[in-house]
Amino acid sequence: MGLLDRVWKRGAGGDAAADASVSALKRKYQAVLQLIEGEHVRVLNLHVEGGRLYLKGAAPTEESRGRILDAIRSVTPGDDADIVADITVG
């Protein structure tokens, strides 16, 4: 079970449209979410709202933070991304 699966299971409300939105974002950002786990990022907040994935976390190093941000840019290079990520170091 992935990171988003664990978070979504806690707050799942059974809304089919919301579930479809989460599934689409999960597929799109699967590599990023796996990297976040692999880099041992302390996830402070992860949720889907209005068709966007919101992520707030603390990476252990600046290099780790850079790898995560690069991974996000590789999936969604534009400014109109459907992910909002606030990754700090600490």
Tab-separated table of C-alpha atoms in Angstrom:
chain	number	residue	atom	x	y	z
A	1	MET	CA	0.000	0.000	0.000
A	2	GLY	CA	1.417	3.358	-1.012
A	3	LEU	CA	1.624	6.632	0.837
A	4	LEU	CA	-1.489	8.159	-0.732
A	5	ASP	CA	-3.420	4.913	-0.200
A	6	ARG	CA	-2.746	5.009	3.530
A	7	VAL	CA	-3.750	8.657	3.815
A	8	TRP	CA	-6.838	8.289	1.620
A	9	LYS	CA	-8.122	5.217	3.486
A	10	ARG	CA	-8.336	7.286	6.695
A	11	GLY	CA	-10.495	9.994	5.126
A	12	ALA	CA	-12.352	8.087	2.416
A	13	GLY	CA	-15.934	9.148	2.127
A	14	GLY	CA	-17.103	6.868	-0.671
A	15	ASP	CA	-17.565	9.658	-3.237
A	16	ALA	CA	-17.013	8.069	-6.662
A	17	ALA	CA	-15.853	11.312	-8.318
A	18	ALA	CA	-13.378	12.007	-5.506
A	19	ASP	CA	-12.122	8.422	-5.659
A	20	ALA	CA	-11.567	8.755	-9.420
A	21	SER	CA	-9.664	12.015	-8.913
A	22	VAL	CA	-7.456	10.428	-6.261
A	23	SER	CA	-6.829	7.393	-8.468
A	24	ALA	CA	-5.797	9.579	-11.415
A	25	LEU	CA	-3.435	11.667	-9.272
A	26	LYS	CA	-2.029	8.539	-7.650
A	27	ARG	CA	-1.188	7.065	-11.055
A	28	LYS	CA	0.268	10.329	-12.326
A	29	TYR	CA	2.468	10.966	-9.270
A	30	GLN	CA	3.238	7.350	-8.330
A	31	ALA	CA	6.982	7.740	-8.944
A	32	VAL	CA	7.070	10.961	-6.900
A	33	LEU	CA	5.199	9.385	-3.982
A	34	GLN	CA	7.529	6.384	-4.046
A	35	LEU	CA	10.545	8.700	-4.086
A	36	ILE	CA	9.144	10.595	-1.089
A	37	GLU	CA	8.957	7.335	0.832
A	38	GLY	CA	12.408	6.260	-0.341
A	39	GLU	CA	13.950	9.598	0.642
A	40	HIS	CA	12.428	9.303	4.138
A	41	VAL	CA	10.532	12.556	3.888
A	42	ARG	CA	8.509	13.389	6.989
A	43	VAL	CA	5.059	13.955	5.494
A	44	LEU	CA	3.172	16.588	7.474
A	45	ASN	CA	0.139	16.840	5.205
A	46	LEU	CA	-1.010	14.959	2.119
A	47	HIS	CA	-4.480	15.380	0.714
A	48	VAL	CA	-6.494	15.866	-2.459
A	49	GLU	CA	-8.738	18.893	-2.769
A	50	GLY	CA	-10.374	20.329	-5.849
A	51	GLY	CA	-8.540	17.914	-8.149
A	52	ARG	CA	-5.114	18.913	-6.793
A	53	LEU	CA	-2.681	16.937	-4.702
A	54	TYR	CA	-1.406	18.940	-1.726
A	55	LEU	CA	1.817	17.812	-0.080
A	56	LYS	CA	3.713	19.331	2.812
A	57	GLY	CA	6.788	17.620	4.157
A	58	ALA	CA	10.331	17.855	5.427
A	59	ALA	CA	13.151	16.182	3.506
A	60	PRO	CA	16.224	15.047	5.433
A	61	THR	CA	18.671	16.921	3.160
A	62	GLU	CA	18.719	19.638	0.519
A	63	GLU	CA	19.797	17.011	-2.035
A	64	SER	CA	16.781	14.886	-1.186
A	65	ARG	CA	14.495	17.904	-1.521
A	66	GLY	CA	16.025	18.677	-4.915
A	67	ARG	CA	15.460	15.131	-6.178
A	68	ILE	CA	11.809	15.293	-5.149
A	69	LEU	CA	11.219	18.666	-6.786
A	70	ASP	CA	12.969	17.458	-9.954
A	71	ALA	CA	10.705	14.397	-9.999
A	72	ILE	CA	7.618	16.611	-9.670
A	73	ARG	CA	8.841	18.856	-12.526
A	74	SER	CA	9.448	15.818	-14.721
A	75	VAL	CA	5.797	14.783	-14.318
A	76	THR	CA	4.291	18.286	-14.535
A	77	PRO	CA	6.693	20.803	-16.066
A	78	GLY	CA	4.110	23.616	-16.377
A	79	ASP	CA	3.010	26.233	-13.881
A	80	ASP	CA	-0.569	24.933	-13.946
A	81	ALA	CA	0.364	21.787	-12.043
A	82	ASP	CA	-2.228	19.692	-10.261
A	83	ILE	CA	0.168	19.303	-7.351
A	84	VAL	CA	1.073	21.837	-4.697
A	85	ALA	CA	4.227	20.785	-2.877
A	86	ASP	CA	5.831	22.533	0.074
A	87	ILE	CA	9.007	20.585	0.844
A	88	THR	CA	11.400	21.980	3.403
A	89	VAL	CA	14.641	20.581	4.807
A	90	GLY	CA	14.728	19.484	8.386
